[in-house]
């Protein structure tokens, strides 16, 4: 599998192609993954073809770059406001269980919660036949590119947040071409960091709970995602592992097809503006919060999964209070 990474180099980055073993290879004359991808679109090439056309400059030891903290997110935009961060929930088999527990107390035991109804709609209509449109999923907005963090960086919870919990999952990154066509660049590991206590308080606070930072793994895997992806999510507190559980992703473990999720995101013209980047989180069924874990500042989230070779590791911190004063003009 072709993997594309960005390695910090002074004020810029080096774009690296990697097969997952041995050294990575720096792509000649590629100043960013964004530049590489836009060049491929304009030339009518795939990412692999574009890389082959440019050639390689030198090898790079990615493990060493990781230890030095030089691996950043695999693609970025010069203007973070043009990098949309969004996702879908209740998309994985089993993903309704934790959500249903959160919201069942607010409803009659005889009446299914909205979460369970949404999940069941996906099970029944989330994988339509070719040429047909399936049921639309739950959708949420997380912010723009300024919210994204690389492996090794802190995930900062706002001072007003009630919780800062991990969500181990996969995400895809897209670039909108000059004619408005969305191009999927590839898939990466992700931590869709959220405030589950706020969400539990009232389902209508879901939008608030999602406006948080999120982390992306260093590797952008180009091409199709395996149908079955299995990984492990851990939370470390000091020398102790306080939570460890496998998580599953890939279409074999999802109630929606990726194509259906993509359709319902990009059916909106707003999300097909030429030159914009998008990262879309595909959801998860595994949360430490559902197992009764209450995270604390200093806890370390570790997410790893094949076929990704590099883990996604982030430390939870809490921002200082920053009162906001509204002024009248």
mmCIF file of N, CA and C in Angstrom, residues 167-304:
data_model
loop_
_atom_site.group_PDB
_atom_site.id
_atom_site.type_symbol
_atom_site.label_atom_id
_atom_site.label_comp_id
_atom_site.label_asym_id
_atom_site.label_seq_id
_atom_site.Cartn_x
_atom_site.Cartn_y
_atom_site.Cartn_z
ATOM 1 N N UNK A 167 -12.235 8.782 20.684
ATOM 2 C CA UNK A 167 -13.074 7.989 19.789
ATOM 3 C C UNK A 167 -12.151 7.432 18.708
ATOM 4 N N UNK A 168 -11.726 6.173 18.837
ATOM 5 C CA UNK A 168 -10.789 5.592 17.871
ATOM 6 C C UNK A 168 -11.499 5.201 16.585
ATOM 7 N N UNK A 169 -11.059 5.750 15.487
ATOM 8 C CA UNK A 169 -11.733 5.461 14.233
ATOM 9 C C UNK A 169 -10.838 5.753 13.040
ATOM 10 N N UNK A 170 -11.417 5.631 11.860
ATOM 11 C CA UNK A 170 -10.732 5.955 10.618
ATOM 12 C C UNK A 170 -11.370 7.197 10.014
ATOM 13 N N UNK A 171 -10.569 7.926 9.281
ATOM 14 C CA UNK A 171 -11.063 9.120 8.595
ATOM 15 C C UNK A 171 -10.530 9.121 7.178
ATOM 16 N N UNK A 172 -11.227 9.789 6.302
ATOM 17 C CA UNK A 172 -10.765 9.967 4.925
ATOM 18 C C UNK A 172 -10.577 11.454 4.657
ATOM 19 N N UNK A 173 -9.628 11.752 3.778
ATOM 20 C CA UNK A 173 -9.329 13.146 3.432
ATOM 21 C C UNK A 173 -9.624 13.354 1.953
ATOM 22 N N UNK A 174 -10.252 14.487 1.648
ATOM 23 C CA UNK A 174 -10.708 14.792 0.294
ATOM 24 C C UNK A 174 -10.214 16.177 -0.121
ATOM 25 N N UNK A 175 -9.939 16.314 -1.412
ATOM 26 C CA UNK A 175 -9.602 17.600 -2.017
ATOM 27 C C UNK A 175 -10.613 17.869 -3.115
ATOM 28 N N UNK A 176 -11.180 19.064 -3.116
ATOM 29 C CA UNK A 176 -12.158 19.428 -4.135
ATOM 30 C C UNK A 176 -11.411 19.997 -5.345
ATOM 31 N N UNK A 177 -11.584 19.347 -6.494
ATOM 32 C CA UNK A 177 -10.894 19.749 -7.715
ATOM 33 C C UNK A 177 -11.422 21.049 -8.292
ATOM 34 N N UNK A 178 -10.736 21.575 -9.291
ATOM 35 C CA UNK A 178 -11.126 22.864 -9.890
ATOM 36 C C UNK A 178 -12.553 22.909 -10.417
ATOM 37 N N UNK A 179 -13.101 21.745 -10.826
ATOM 38 C CA UNK A 179 -14.474 21.728 -11.354
ATOM 39 C C UNK A 179 -15.505 21.344 -10.294
ATOM 40 N N UNK A 180 -15.079 21.261 -9.027
ATOM 41 C CA UNK A 180 -16.009 20.927 -7.949
ATOM 42 C C UNK A 180 -16.129 19.449 -7.653
ATOM 43 N N UNK A 181 -15.302 18.629 -8.274
ATOM 44 C CA UNK A 181 -15.328 17.196 -8.019
ATOM 45 C C UNK A 181 -14.547 16.862 -6.754
ATOM 46 N N UNK A 182 -15.144 16.131 -5.804
ATOM 47 C CA UNK A 182 -14.392 15.692 -4.626
ATOM 48 C C UNK A 182 -13.478 14.508 -4.986
ATOM 49 N N UNK A 183 -12.218 14.596 -4.649
ATOM 50 C CA UNK A 183 -11.255 13.524 -4.852
ATOM 51 C C UNK A 183 -10.831 12.986 -3.480
ATOM 52 N N UNK A 184 -11.030 11.688 -3.269
ATOM 53 C CA UNK A 184 -10.556 11.090 -2.026
ATOM 54 C C UNK A 184 -9.058 10.824 -2.147
ATOM 55 N N UNK A 185 -8.273 11.428 -1.233
ATOM 56 C CA UNK A 185 -6.829 11.238 -1.254
ATOM 57 C C UNK A 185 -6.435 9.944 -0.555
ATOM 58 N N UNK A 186 -7.137 9.584 0.502
ATOM 59 C CA UNK A 186 -6.807 8.367 1.224
ATOM 60 C C UNK A 186 -7.409 8.342 2.611
ATOM 61 N N UNK A 187 -6.977 7.364 3.393
ATOM 62 C CA UNK A 187 -7.509 7.117 4.734
ATOM 63 C C UNK A 187 -6.402 7.227 5.776
ATOM 64 N N UNK A 188 -6.774 7.648 6.979
ATOM 65 C CA UNK A 188 -5.802 7.727 8.066
ATOM 66 C C UNK A 188 -6.450 7.314 9.383
ATOM 67 N N UNK A 189 -5.608 6.948 10.360
ATOM 68 C CA UNK A 189 -6.081 6.738 11.713
ATOM 69 C C UNK A 189 -6.560 8.059 12.297
ATOM 70 N N UNK A 190 -7.502 7.996 13.224
ATOM 71 C CA UNK A 190 -8.037 9.241 13.777
ATOM 72 C C UNK A 190 -8.528 9.045 15.199
ATOM 73 N N UNK A 191 -8.502 10.123 15.952
ATOM 74 C CA UNK A 191 -9.110 10.196 17.278
ATOM 75 C C UNK A 191 -10.110 11.341 17.237
ATOM 76 N N UNK A 192 -11.387 10.981 17.149
ATOM 77 C CA UNK A 192 -12.449 11.991 17.046
ATOM 78 C C UNK A 192 -12.858 12.385 18.469
ATOM 79 N N UNK A 193 -11.964 13.098 19.109
ATOM 80 C CA UNK A 193 -12.041 13.543 20.496
ATOM 81 C C UNK A 193 -13.340 14.318 20.749
ATOM 82 N N UNK A 194 -14.095 13.934 21.800
ATOM 83 C CA UNK A 194 -15.408 14.536 22.043
ATOM 84 C C UNK A 194 -15.689 14.659 23.537
ATOM 85 N N UNK A 195 -16.756 15.381 23.860
ATOM 86 C CA UNK A 195 -17.207 15.593 25.244
ATOM 87 C C UNK A 195 -18.464 14.759 25.462
ATOM 88 N N UNK A 196 -18.280 13.529 25.967
ATOM 89 C CA UNK A 196 -19.404 12.609 26.077
ATOM 90 C C UNK A 196 -20.332 12.931 27.242
ATOM 91 N N UNK A 197 -19.814 13.588 28.267
ATOM 92 C CA UNK A 197 -20.678 13.968 29.385
ATOM 93 C C UNK A 197 -21.689 15.019 28.934
ATOM 94 N N UNK A 198 -21.225 16.000 28.169
ATOM 95 C CA UNK A 198 -22.141 17.010 27.630
ATOM 96 C C UNK A 198 -23.185 16.360 26.742
ATOM 97 N N UNK A 199 -22.759 15.452 25.878
ATOM 98 C CA UNK A 199 -23.701 14.770 24.989
ATOM 99 C C UNK A 199 -24.726 13.965 25.780
ATOM 100 N N UNK A 200 -24.259 13.318 26.847
ATOM 101 C CA UNK A 200 -25.168 12.508 27.654
ATOM 102 C C UNK A 200 -26.238 13.354 28.323
ATOM 103 N N UNK A 201 -25.899 14.605 28.654
ATOM 104 C CA UNK A 201 -26.854 15.469 29.333
ATOM 105 C C UNK A 201 -28.111 15.725 28.526
ATOM 106 N N UNK A 202 -27.949 15.841 27.209
ATOM 107 C CA UNK A 202 -29.097 16.067 26.327
ATOM 108 C C UNK A 202 -28.636 15.805 24.906
ATOM 109 N N UNK A 203 -29.372 14.970 24.198
ATOM 110 C CA UNK A 203 -28.963 14.619 22.838
ATOM 111 C C UNK A 203 -28.805 15.846 21.941
ATOM 112 N N UNK A 204 -29.580 16.892 22.224
ATOM 113 C CA UNK A 204 -29.480 18.102 21.399
ATOM 114 C C UNK A 204 -28.189 18.876 21.665
ATOM 115 N N UNK A 205 -27.409 18.451 22.647
ATOM 116 C CA UNK A 205 -26.096 19.050 22.892
ATOM 117 C C UNK A 205 -24.986 18.309 22.128
ATOM 118 N N UNK A 206 -25.375 17.349 21.296
ATOM 119 C CA UNK A 206 -24.369 16.634 20.501
ATOM 120 C C UNK A 206 -23.505 17.602 19.710
ATOM 121 N N UNK A 207 -24.130 18.616 19.107
ATOM 122 C CA UNK A 207 -23.375 19.575 18.294
ATOM 123 C C UNK A 207 -22.317 20.285 19.123
ATOM 124 N N UNK A 208 -22.668 20.641 20.369
ATOM 125 C CA UNK A 208 -21.685 21.266 21.256
ATOM 126 C C UNK A 208 -20.556 20.291 21.598
ATOM 127 N N UNK A 209 -20.920 19.044 21.869
ATOM 128 C CA UNK A 209 -19.935 18.059 22.327
ATOM 129 C C UNK A 209 -18.894 17.742 21.263
ATOM 130 N N UNK A 210 -19.230 17.974 19.992
ATOM 131 C CA UNK A 210 -18.328 17.640 18.892
ATOM 132 C C UNK A 210 -17.391 18.781 18.516
ATOM 133 N N UNK A 211 -17.660 19.989 18.980
ATOM 134 C CA UNK A 211 -16.791 21.124 18.630
ATOM 135 C C UNK A 211 -15.535 21.073 19.486
ATOM 136 N N UNK A 212 -14.668 20.168 19.151
ATOM 137 C CA UNK A 212 -13.441 19.905 19.882
ATOM 138 C C UNK A 212 -12.307 19.650 18.889
ATOM 139 N N UNK A 213 -11.084 19.611 19.400
ATOM 140 C CA UNK A 213 -9.963 19.210 18.571
ATOM 141 C C UNK A 213 -10.109 17.739 18.184
ATOM 142 N N UNK A 214 -9.291 17.314 17.230
ATOM 143 C CA UNK A 214 -9.248 15.918 16.808
ATOM 144 C C UNK A 214 -7.837 15.637 16.313
ATOM 145 N N UNK A 215 -7.448 14.379 16.342
ATOM 146 C CA UNK A 215 -6.093 14.010 15.932
ATOM 147 C C UNK A 215 -6.140 13.084 14.727
ATOM 148 N N UNK A 216 -5.143 13.250 13.844
ATOM 149 C CA UNK A 216 -4.994 12.396 12.674
ATOM 150 C C UNK A 216 -3.644 11.709 12.717
ATOM 151 N N UNK A 217 -3.618 10.431 12.339
ATOM 152 C CA UNK A 217 -2.365 9.712 12.235
ATOM 153 C C UNK A 217 -1.524 10.235 11.093
ATOM 154 N N UNK A 218 -0.237 9.908 11.113
ATOM 155 C CA UNK A 218 0.702 10.461 10.134
ATOM 156 C C UNK A 218 0.537 9.867 8.741
ATOM 157 N N UNK A 219 0.028 8.639 8.657
ATOM 158 C CA UNK A 219 -0.038 7.936 7.370
ATOM 159 C C UNK A 219 -1.358 8.195 6.643
ATOM 160 N N UNK A 220 -1.265 8.555 5.387
ATOM 161 C CA UNK A 220 -2.421 8.635 4.506
ATOM 162 C C UNK A 220 -2.317 7.455 3.547
ATOM 163 N N UNK A 221 -3.150 6.434 3.757
ATOM 164 C CA UNK A 221 -3.122 5.255 2.896
ATOM 165 C C UNK A 221 -3.939 5.539 1.648
ATOM 166 N N UNK A 222 -3.280 5.426 0.503
ATOM 167 C CA UNK A 222 -3.898 5.738 -0.782
ATOM 168 C C UNK A 222 -4.589 4.488 -1.331
ATOM 169 N N UNK A 223 -5.743 4.672 -1.945
ATOM 170 C CA UNK A 223 -6.462 3.545 -2.528
ATOM 171 C C UNK A 223 -7.630 3.118 -1.658
ATOM 172 N N UNK A 224 -8.077 1.888 -1.846
ATOM 173 C CA UNK A 224 -9.241 1.388 -1.126
ATOM 174 C C UNK A 224 -8.862 0.936 0.280
ATOM 175 N N UNK A 225 -9.788 1.097 1.190
ATOM 176 C CA UNK A 225 -9.619 0.647 2.561
ATOM 177 C C UNK A 225 -9.980 -0.833 2.635
ATOM 178 N N UNK A 226 -9.207 -1.647 3.366
ATOM 179 C CA UNK A 226 -9.619 -3.047 3.548
ATOM 180 C C UNK A 226 -11.015 -3.133 4.147
ATOM 181 N N UNK A 227 -11.750 -4.173 3.766
ATOM 182 C CA UNK A 227 -13.117 -4.327 4.261
ATOM 183 C C UNK A 227 -13.155 -4.549 5.763
ATOM 184 N N UNK A 228 -12.089 -5.126 6.306
ATOM 185 C CA UNK A 228 -12.027 -5.397 7.748
ATOM 186 C C UNK A 228 -10.769 -4.760 8.309
ATOM 187 N N UNK A 229 -10.941 -3.839 9.236
ATOM 188 C CA UNK A 229 -9.824 -3.194 9.912
ATOM 189 C C UNK A 229 -10.009 -3.438 11.406
ATOM 190 N N UNK A 230 -8.982 -3.961 12.050
ATOM 191 C CA UNK A 230 -9.051 -4.240 13.473
ATOM 192 C C UNK A 230 -7.900 -3.556 14.185
ATOM 193 N N UNK A 231 -8.204 -2.836 15.245
ATOM 194 C CA UNK A 231 -7.175 -2.120 15.982
ATOM 195 C C UNK A 231 -7.397 -2.217 17.465
ATOM 196 N N UNK A 232 -6.580 -1.455 18.197
ATOM 197 C CA UNK A 232 -6.665 -1.429 19.648
ATOM 198 C C UNK A 232 -6.654 0.013 20.128
ATOM 199 N N UNK A 233 -7.526 0.312 21.071
ATOM 200 C CA UNK A 233 -7.583 1.628 21.706
ATOM 201 C C UNK A 233 -7.174 1.473 23.161
ATOM 202 N N UNK A 234 -6.214 2.296 23.596
ATOM 203 C CA UNK A 234 -5.745 2.264 24.989
ATOM 204 C C UNK A 234 -5.788 3.662 25.584
ATOM 205 N N UNK A 235 -5.994 3.703 26.885
ATOM 206 C CA UNK A 235 -5.816 4.929 27.646
ATOM 207 C C UNK A 235 -4.815 4.618 28.754
ATOM 208 N N UNK A 236 -3.720 5.375 28.790
ATOM 209 C CA UNK A 236 -2.692 5.181 29.816
ATOM 210 C C UNK A 236 -2.759 6.329 30.823
ATOM 211 N N UNK A 237 -2.575 5.973 32.077
ATOM 212 C CA UNK A 237 -2.483 6.970 33.149
ATOM 213 C C UNK A 237 -1.207 6.648 33.934
ATOM 214 N N UNK A 238 -0.186 7.453 33.688
ATOM 215 C CA UNK A 238 1.109 7.137 34.267
ATOM 216 C C UNK A 238 1.640 5.850 33.669
ATOM 217 N N UNK A 239 2.010 4.907 34.517
ATOM 218 C CA UNK A 239 2.535 3.623 34.054
ATOM 219 C C UNK A 239 1.445 2.577 33.859
ATOM 220 N N UNK A 240 0.209 2.933 34.164
ATOM 221 C CA UNK A 240 -0.886 1.963 34.109
ATOM 222 C C UNK A 240 -1.737 2.144 32.859
ATOM 223 N N UNK A 241 -2.213 1.034 32.307
ATOM 224 C CA UNK A 241 -3.204 1.059 31.235
ATOM 225 C C UNK A 241 -4.573 0.954 31.904
ATOM 226 N N UNK A 242 -5.360 2.032 31.873
ATOM 227 C CA UNK A 242 -6.649 2.031 32.564
ATOM 228 C C UNK A 242 -7.800 1.604 31.654
ATOM 229 N N UNK A 243 -7.509 1.516 30.344
ATOM 230 C CA UNK A 243 -8.523 1.042 29.391
ATOM 231 C C UNK A 243 -7.802 0.452 28.194
ATOM 232 N N UNK A 244 -8.256 -0.697 27.758
ATOM 233 C CA UNK A 244 -7.730 -1.320 26.538
ATOM 234 C C UNK A 244 -8.813 -2.191 25.936
ATOM 235 N N UNK A 245 -9.108 -1.937 24.664
ATOM 236 C CA UNK A 245 -10.174 -2.690 24.014
ATOM 237 C C UNK A 245 -9.968 -2.650 22.501
ATOM 238 N N UNK A 246 -10.262 -3.743 21.804
ATOM 239 C CA UNK A 246 -10.167 -3.709 20.337
ATOM 240 C C UNK A 246 -11.291 -2.884 19.741
ATOM 241 N N UNK A 247 -11.033 -2.343 18.552
ATOM 242 C CA UNK A 247 -12.104 -1.689 17.816
ATOM 243 C C UNK A 247 -12.052 -2.174 16.373
ATOM 244 N N UNK A 248 -13.214 -2.167 15.738
ATOM 245 C CA UNK A 248 -13.343 -2.660 14.373
ATOM 246 C C UNK A 248 -13.820 -1.537 13.467
ATOM 247 N N UNK A 249 -13.324 -1.541 12.233
ATOM 248 C CA UNK A 249 -13.810 -0.604 11.231
ATOM 249 C C UNK A 249 -13.699 -1.273 9.864
ATOM 250 N N UNK A 250 -13.894 -0.492 8.809
ATOM 251 C CA UNK A 250 -13.998 -1.075 7.484
ATOM 252 C C UNK A 250 -15.441 -1.453 7.196
ATOM 253 N N UNK A 251 -15.800 -1.523 5.922
ATOM 254 C CA UNK A 251 -17.206 -1.691 5.551
ATOM 255 C C UNK A 251 -17.820 -2.989 6.069
ATOM 256 N N UNK A 252 -17.009 -4.033 6.284
ATOM 257 C CA UNK A 252 -17.552 -5.286 6.809
ATOM 258 C C UNK A 252 -18.101 -5.116 8.218
ATOM 259 N N UNK A 253 -17.662 -4.065 8.901
ATOM 260 C CA UNK A 253 -18.097 -3.811 10.279
ATOM 261 C C UNK A 253 -18.963 -2.558 10.391
ATOM 262 N N UNK A 254 -19.442 -2.058 9.256
ATOM 263 C CA UNK A 254 -20.207 -0.821 9.237
ATOM 264 C C UNK A 254 -21.632 -1.060 8.749
ATOM 265 N N UNK A 255 -22.536 -0.231 9.210
ATOM 266 C CA UNK A 255 -23.922 -0.302 8.761
ATOM 267 C C UNK A 255 -24.161 0.568 7.526
ATOM 268 N N UNK A 256 -23.200 1.411 7.188
ATOM 269 C CA UNK A 256 -23.261 2.234 5.983
ATOM 270 C C UNK A 256 -22.059 1.899 5.105
ATOM 271 N N UNK A 257 -22.229 2.003 3.810
ATOM 272 C CA UNK A 257 -21.080 1.934 2.914
ATOM 273 C C UNK A 257 -20.374 3.284 2.930
ATOM 274 N N UNK A 258 -19.080 3.262 2.665
ATOM 275 C CA UNK A 258 -18.332 4.516 2.595
ATOM 276 C C UNK A 258 -18.884 5.392 1.485
ATOM 277 N N UNK A 259 -19.266 4.777 0.370
ATOM 278 C CA UNK A 259 -19.822 5.551 -0.751
ATOM 279 C C UNK A 259 -21.090 6.286 -0.324
ATOM 280 N N UNK A 260 -21.923 5.655 0.497
ATOM 281 C CA UNK A 260 -23.153 6.304 0.949
ATOM 282 C C UNK A 260 -22.849 7.472 1.872
ATOM 283 N N UNK A 261 -21.870 7.294 2.779
ATOM 284 C CA UNK A 261 -21.482 8.392 3.665
ATOM 285 C C UNK A 261 -20.899 9.551 2.858
ATOM 286 N N UNK A 262 -20.092 9.231 1.866
ATOM 287 C CA UNK A 262 -19.512 10.281 1.023
ATOM 288 C C UNK A 262 -20.596 11.028 0.257
ATOM 289 N N UNK A 263 -21.557 10.290 -0.278
ATOM 290 C CA UNK A 263 -22.632 10.947 -1.042
ATOM 291 C C UNK A 263 -23.370 11.962 -0.190
ATOM 292 N N UNK A 264 -23.717 11.577 1.028
ATOM 293 C CA UNK A 264 -24.530 12.464 1.850
ATOM 294 C C UNK A 264 -23.722 13.629 2.425
ATOM 295 N N UNK A 265 -22.418 13.559 2.408
ATOM 296 C CA UNK A 265 -21.606 14.713 2.793
ATOM 297 C C UNK A 265 -21.463 15.678 1.625
ATOM 298 N N UNK A 266 -21.119 15.138 0.473
ATOM 299 C CA UNK A 266 -20.793 16.004 -0.661
ATOM 300 C C UNK A 266 -21.991 16.330 -1.554
ATOM 301 N N UNK A 267 -23.190 15.914 -1.155
ATOM 302 C CA UNK A 267 -24.375 16.335 -1.911
ATOM 303 C C UNK A 267 -24.634 17.824 -1.715
ATOM 304 N N UNK A 268 -24.045 18.412 -0.666
ATOM 305 C CA UNK A 268 -24.209 19.836 -0.411
ATOM 306 C C UNK A 268 -23.184 20.636 -1.219
ATOM 307 N N UNK A 269 -23.689 21.578 -2.011
ATOM 308 C CA UNK A 269 -22.798 22.378 -2.862
ATOM 309 C C UNK A 269 -21.744 23.116 -2.042
ATOM 310 N N UNK A 270 -22.101 23.519 -0.813
ATOM 311 C CA UNK A 270 -21.170 24.205 0.069
ATOM 312 C C UNK A 270 -19.887 23.412 0.258
ATOM 313 N N UNK A 271 -19.992 22.075 0.215
ATOM 314 C CA UNK A 271 -18.846 21.214 0.470
ATOM 315 C C UNK A 271 -18.145 20.791 -0.819
ATOM 316 N N UNK A 272 -18.460 21.461 -1.920
ATOM 317 C CA UNK A 272 -17.788 21.164 -3.192
ATOM 318 C C UNK A 272 -17.142 22.425 -3.763
ATOM 319 N N UNK A 273 -16.594 23.244 -2.885
ATOM 320 C CA UNK A 273 -15.937 24.482 -3.309
ATOM 321 C C UNK A 273 -14.508 24.167 -3.744
ATOM 322 N N UNK A 274 -14.140 24.497 -4.992
ATOM 323 C CA UNK A 274 -12.813 24.150 -5.510
ATOM 324 C C UNK A 274 -11.683 24.613 -4.599
ATOM 325 N N UNK A 275 -10.742 23.705 -4.371
ATOM 326 C CA UNK A 275 -9.563 24.015 -3.579
ATOM 327 C C UNK A 275 -9.681 23.684 -2.109
ATOM 328 N N UNK A 276 -10.887 23.406 -1.612
ATOM 329 C CA UNK A 276 -11.065 23.104 -0.193
ATOM 330 C C UNK A 276 -10.631 21.673 0.119
ATOM 331 N N UNK A 277 -10.178 21.472 1.346
ATOM 332 C CA UNK A 277 -9.912 20.143 1.881
ATOM 333 C C UNK A 277 -11.033 19.759 2.839
ATOM 334 N N UNK A 278 -11.257 18.461 2.960
ATOM 335 C CA UNK A 278 -12.223 17.931 3.916
ATOM 336 C C UNK A 278 -11.626 16.707 4.588
ATOM 337 N N UNK A 279 -11.847 16.570 5.885
ATOM 338 C CA UNK A 279 -11.587 15.309 6.566
ATOM 339 C C UNK A 279 -12.903 14.836 7.144
ATOM 340 N N UNK A 280 -13.203 13.566 6.914
ATOM 341 C CA UNK A 280 -14.479 13.016 7.351
ATOM 342 C C UNK A 280 -14.222 11.811 8.245
ATOM 343 N N UNK A 281 -14.713 11.878 9.487
ATOM 344 C CA UNK A 281 -14.568 10.798 10.444
ATOM 345 C C UNK A 281 -15.718 9.811 10.264
ATOM 346 N N UNK A 282 -15.396 8.512 10.206
ATOM 347 C CA UNK A 282 -16.398 7.506 9.861
ATOM 348 C C UNK A 282 -17.083 6.849 11.051
ATOM 349 N N UNK A 283 -16.681 7.175 12.279
ATOM 350 C CA UNK A 283 -17.391 6.643 13.436
ATOM 351 C C UNK A 283 -16.708 5.448 14.077
ATOM 352 N N UNK A 284 -17.224 5.057 15.232
ATOM 353 C CA UNK A 284 -16.641 3.960 15.999
ATOM 354 C C UNK A 284 -17.707 3.325 16.874
ATOM 355 N N UNK A 285 -17.396 2.144 17.375
ATOM 356 C CA UNK A 285 -18.280 1.484 18.343
ATOM 357 C C UNK A 285 -17.586 1.286 19.682
ATOM 358 N N UNK A 286 -16.398 1.862 19.864
ATOM 359 C CA UNK A 286 -15.588 1.615 21.055
ATOM 360 C C UNK A 286 -15.230 2.922 21.739
ATOM 361 N N UNK A 287 -15.665 3.091 22.983
ATOM 362 C CA UNK A 287 -15.368 4.287 23.767
ATOM 363 C C UNK A 287 -15.015 3.872 25.192
ATOM 364 N N UNK A 288 -13.966 4.464 25.758
ATOM 365 C CA UNK A 288 -13.683 4.196 27.171
ATOM 366 C C UNK A 288 -14.787 4.773 28.052
ATOM 367 N N UNK A 289 -15.426 5.857 27.600
ATOM 368 C CA UNK A 289 -16.515 6.467 28.375
ATOM 369 C C UNK A 289 -17.646 5.472 28.613
ATOM 370 N N UNK A 290 -17.942 4.646 27.595
ATOM 371 C CA UNK A 290 -19.012 3.653 27.727
ATOM 372 C C UNK A 290 -18.671 2.582 28.747
ATOM 373 N N UNK A 291 -17.386 2.445 29.066
ATOM 374 C CA UNK A 291 -16.938 1.459 30.050
ATOM 375 C C UNK A 291 -16.754 2.085 31.429
ATOM 376 N N UNK A 292 -17.199 3.333 31.599
ATOM 377 C CA UNK A 292 -17.141 3.983 32.891
ATOM 378 C C UNK A 292 -15.848 4.710 33.199
ATOM 379 N N UNK A 293 -14.980 4.897 32.199
ATOM 380 C CA UNK A 293 -13.713 5.591 32.415
ATOM 381 C C UNK A 293 -13.946 7.100 32.417
ATOM 382 N N UNK A 294 -13.416 7.776 33.396
ATOM 383 C CA UNK A 294 -13.430 9.235 33.458
ATOM 384 C C UNK A 294 -12.002 9.707 33.233
ATOM 385 N N UNK A 295 -11.761 10.305 32.085
ATOM 386 C CA UNK A 295 -10.393 10.714 31.755
ATOM 387 C C UNK A 295 -9.958 11.898 32.604
ATOM 388 N N UNK A 296 -8.623 12.037 32.738
ATOM 389 C CA UNK A 296 -8.023 13.113 33.505
ATOM 390 C C UNK A 296 -6.893 13.744 32.701
ATOM 391 N N UNK A 297 -6.587 15.019 32.950
ATOM 392 C CA UNK A 297 -5.432 15.636 32.296
ATOM 393 C C UNK A 297 -4.176 14.797 32.528
ATOM 394 N N UNK A 298 -3.406 14.610 31.473
ATOM 395 C CA UNK A 298 -2.219 13.771 31.547
ATOM 396 C C UNK A 298 -2.437 12.370 31.024
ATOM 397 N N UNK A 299 -3.700 11.935 30.890
ATOM 398 C CA UNK A 299 -3.968 10.628 30.297
ATOM 399 C C UNK A 299 -3.493 10.619 28.845
ATOM 400 N N UNK A 300 -3.011 9.470 28.403
ATOM 401 C CA UNK A 300 -2.484 9.326 27.047
ATOM 402 C C UNK A 300 -3.376 8.382 26.261
ATOM 403 N N UNK A 301 -3.855 8.846 25.101
ATOM 404 C CA UNK A 301 -4.655 8.022 24.200
ATOM 405 C C UNK A 301 -3.724 7.376 23.175
ATOM 406 N N UNK A 302 -3.852 6.063 23.005
ATOM 407 C CA UNK A 302 -3.065 5.348 22.006
ATOM 408 C C UNK A 302 -4.012 4.565 21.106
ATOM 409 N N UNK A 303 -3.911 4.806 19.808
ATOM 410 C CA UNK A 303 -4.759 4.125 18.830
ATOM 411 C C UNK A 303 -3.846 3.507 17.774
ATOM 412 N N UNK A 304 -4.015 2.217 17.537
ATOM 413 C CA UNK A 304 -3.205 1.512 16.545
ATOM 414 C C UNK A 304 -4.098 0.533 15.805
#
